[in-house]
PDB file of C-alpha atoms in Angstrom:
ATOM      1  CA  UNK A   1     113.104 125.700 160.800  1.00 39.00           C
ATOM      2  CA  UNK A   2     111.019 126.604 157.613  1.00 43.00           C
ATOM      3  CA  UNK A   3     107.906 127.253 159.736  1.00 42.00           C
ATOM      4  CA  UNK A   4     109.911 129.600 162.667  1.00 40.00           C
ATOM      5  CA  UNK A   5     110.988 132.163 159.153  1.00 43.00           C
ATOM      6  CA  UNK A   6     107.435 132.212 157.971  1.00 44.00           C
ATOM      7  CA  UNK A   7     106.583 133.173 161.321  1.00 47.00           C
ATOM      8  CA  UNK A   8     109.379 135.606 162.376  1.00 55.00           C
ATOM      9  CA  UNK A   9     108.876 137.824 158.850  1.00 67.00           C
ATOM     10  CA  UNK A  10     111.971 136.658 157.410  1.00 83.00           C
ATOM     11  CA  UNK A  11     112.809 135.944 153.815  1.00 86.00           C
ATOM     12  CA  UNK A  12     114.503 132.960 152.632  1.00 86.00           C
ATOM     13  CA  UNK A  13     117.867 134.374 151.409  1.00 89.00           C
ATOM     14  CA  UNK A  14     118.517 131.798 149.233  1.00 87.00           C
ATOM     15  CA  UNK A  15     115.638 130.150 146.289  1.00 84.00           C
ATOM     16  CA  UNK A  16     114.762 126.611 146.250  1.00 82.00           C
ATOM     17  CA  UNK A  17     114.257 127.436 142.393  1.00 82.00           C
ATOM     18  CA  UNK A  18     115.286 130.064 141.019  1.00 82.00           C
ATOM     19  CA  UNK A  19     114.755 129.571 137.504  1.00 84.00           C
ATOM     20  CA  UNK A  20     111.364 128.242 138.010  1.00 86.00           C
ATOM     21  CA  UNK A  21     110.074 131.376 140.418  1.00 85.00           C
ATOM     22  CA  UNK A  22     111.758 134.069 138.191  1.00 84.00           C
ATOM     23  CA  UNK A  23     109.632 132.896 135.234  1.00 87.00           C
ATOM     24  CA  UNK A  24     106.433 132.787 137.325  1.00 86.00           C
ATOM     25  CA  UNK A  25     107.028 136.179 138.863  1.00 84.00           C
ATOM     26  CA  UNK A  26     108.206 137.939 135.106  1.00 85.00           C
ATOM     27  CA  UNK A  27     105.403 136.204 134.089  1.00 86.00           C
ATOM     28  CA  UNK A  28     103.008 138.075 136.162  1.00 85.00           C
ATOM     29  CA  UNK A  29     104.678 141.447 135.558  1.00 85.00           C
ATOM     30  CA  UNK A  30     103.909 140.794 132.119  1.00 87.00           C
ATOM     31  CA  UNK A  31     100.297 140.721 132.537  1.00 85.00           C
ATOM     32  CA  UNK A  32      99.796 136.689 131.575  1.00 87.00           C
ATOM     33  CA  UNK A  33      97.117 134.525 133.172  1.00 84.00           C
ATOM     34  CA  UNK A  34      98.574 132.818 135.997  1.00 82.00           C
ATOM     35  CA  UNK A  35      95.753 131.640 138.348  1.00 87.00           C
ATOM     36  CA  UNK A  36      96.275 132.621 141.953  1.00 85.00           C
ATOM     37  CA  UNK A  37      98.983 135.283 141.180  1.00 79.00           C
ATOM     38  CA  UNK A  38      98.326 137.808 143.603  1.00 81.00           C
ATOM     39  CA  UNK A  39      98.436 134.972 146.139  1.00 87.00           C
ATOM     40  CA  UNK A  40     101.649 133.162 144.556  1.00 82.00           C
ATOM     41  CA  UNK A  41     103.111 136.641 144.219  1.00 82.00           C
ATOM     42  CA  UNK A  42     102.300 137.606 147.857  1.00 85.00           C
ATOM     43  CA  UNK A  43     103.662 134.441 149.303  1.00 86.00           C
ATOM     44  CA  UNK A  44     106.841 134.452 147.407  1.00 83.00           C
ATOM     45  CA  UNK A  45     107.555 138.092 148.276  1.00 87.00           C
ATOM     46  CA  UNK A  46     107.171 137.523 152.066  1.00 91.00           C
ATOM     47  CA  UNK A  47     109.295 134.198 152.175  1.00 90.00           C
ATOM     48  CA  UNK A  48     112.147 134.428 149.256  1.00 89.00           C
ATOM     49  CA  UNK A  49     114.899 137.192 149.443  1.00 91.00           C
ATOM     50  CA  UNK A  50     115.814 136.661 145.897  1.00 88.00           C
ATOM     51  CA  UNK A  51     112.657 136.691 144.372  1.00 88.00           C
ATOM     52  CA  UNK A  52     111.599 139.700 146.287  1.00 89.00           C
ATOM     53  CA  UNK A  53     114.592 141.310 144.748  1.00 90.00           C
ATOM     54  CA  UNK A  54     114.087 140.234 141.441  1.00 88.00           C
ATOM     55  CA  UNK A  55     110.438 141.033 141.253  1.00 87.00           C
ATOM     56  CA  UNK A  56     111.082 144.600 142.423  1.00 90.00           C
ATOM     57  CA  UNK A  57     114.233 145.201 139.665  1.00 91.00           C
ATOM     58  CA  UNK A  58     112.161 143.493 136.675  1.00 89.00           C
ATOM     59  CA  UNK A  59     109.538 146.141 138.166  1.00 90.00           C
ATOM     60  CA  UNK A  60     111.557 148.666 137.829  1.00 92.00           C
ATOM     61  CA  UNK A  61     113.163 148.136 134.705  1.00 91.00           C
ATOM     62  CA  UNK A  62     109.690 147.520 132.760  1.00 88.00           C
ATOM     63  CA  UNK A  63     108.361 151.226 133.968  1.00 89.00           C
ATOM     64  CA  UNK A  64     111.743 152.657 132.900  1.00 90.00           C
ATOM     65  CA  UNK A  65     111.397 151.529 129.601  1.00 86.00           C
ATOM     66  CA  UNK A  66     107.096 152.210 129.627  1.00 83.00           C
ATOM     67  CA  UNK A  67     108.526 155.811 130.437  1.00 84.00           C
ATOM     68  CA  UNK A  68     111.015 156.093 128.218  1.00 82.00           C
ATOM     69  CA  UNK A  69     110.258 153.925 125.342  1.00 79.00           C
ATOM     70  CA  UNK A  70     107.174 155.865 124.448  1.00 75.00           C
ATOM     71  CA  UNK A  71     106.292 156.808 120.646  1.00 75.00           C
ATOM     72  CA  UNK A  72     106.845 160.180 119.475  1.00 77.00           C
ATOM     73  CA  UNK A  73     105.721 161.651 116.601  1.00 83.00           C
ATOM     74  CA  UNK A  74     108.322 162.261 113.846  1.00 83.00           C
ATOM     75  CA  UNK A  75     108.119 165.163 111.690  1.00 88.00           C
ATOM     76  CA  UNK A  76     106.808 163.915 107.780  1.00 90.00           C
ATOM     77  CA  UNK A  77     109.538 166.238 106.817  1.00 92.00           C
ATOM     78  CA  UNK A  78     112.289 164.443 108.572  1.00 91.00           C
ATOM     79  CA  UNK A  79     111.159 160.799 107.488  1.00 89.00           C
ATOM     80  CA  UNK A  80     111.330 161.929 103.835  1.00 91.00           C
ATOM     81  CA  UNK A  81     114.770 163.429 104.379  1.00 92.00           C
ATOM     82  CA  UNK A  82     115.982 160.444 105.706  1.00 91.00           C
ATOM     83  CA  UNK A  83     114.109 157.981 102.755  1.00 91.00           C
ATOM     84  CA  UNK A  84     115.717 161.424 100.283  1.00 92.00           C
ATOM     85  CA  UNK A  85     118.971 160.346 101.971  1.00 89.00           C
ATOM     86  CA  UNK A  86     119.202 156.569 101.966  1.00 88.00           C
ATOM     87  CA  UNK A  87     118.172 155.854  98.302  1.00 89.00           C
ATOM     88  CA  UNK A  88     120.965 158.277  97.460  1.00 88.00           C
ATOM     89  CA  UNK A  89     123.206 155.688  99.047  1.00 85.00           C
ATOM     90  CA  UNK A  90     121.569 152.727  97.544  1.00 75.00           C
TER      91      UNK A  90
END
């Protein structure tokens, strides 16, 4: 049965370790060394539903917050206003 869903396409819809293959896939989105993750990566992607979905949402989130979580420049002015303002409360 395992080898006719390789071969048809088909993904797994259930993990045999979920816990185990989230970690490995977040992981690689976070950049660590994990020897032979492009080919890990690719082979869990084609066989696992849920680690194809997970993958792509822990993708998604990370370059929502790259976009979004950038540093801005704060005006000098407005950082010593707000120091001004909290050691008048202290």
């Amino acid at each position: 049965m395992e080898n006719s869903l390789e071969e048809s396409g088909e993904r797994k819809l259930q993990c045999s370790d979920v816990s185990k293959c989230f970690q490995l896939l977040e992981s690689i989105l976070d950049g660590n060394d994990v020897p032979d993750s492009k080919e890990i990566l690719k082979s869990k992607l084609a066989k696992c539903q849920p680690c194809f979905e997970h993958f792509h949402l822990e993708q998604a989130i990370k370059e929502v917050l790259r976009n979004k979580c950038t540093k801005h420049e704060v005006p000098s002015e407005l950082v010593a206003n707000i120091r001004q303002k909290i050691e008048e409360i202290k």
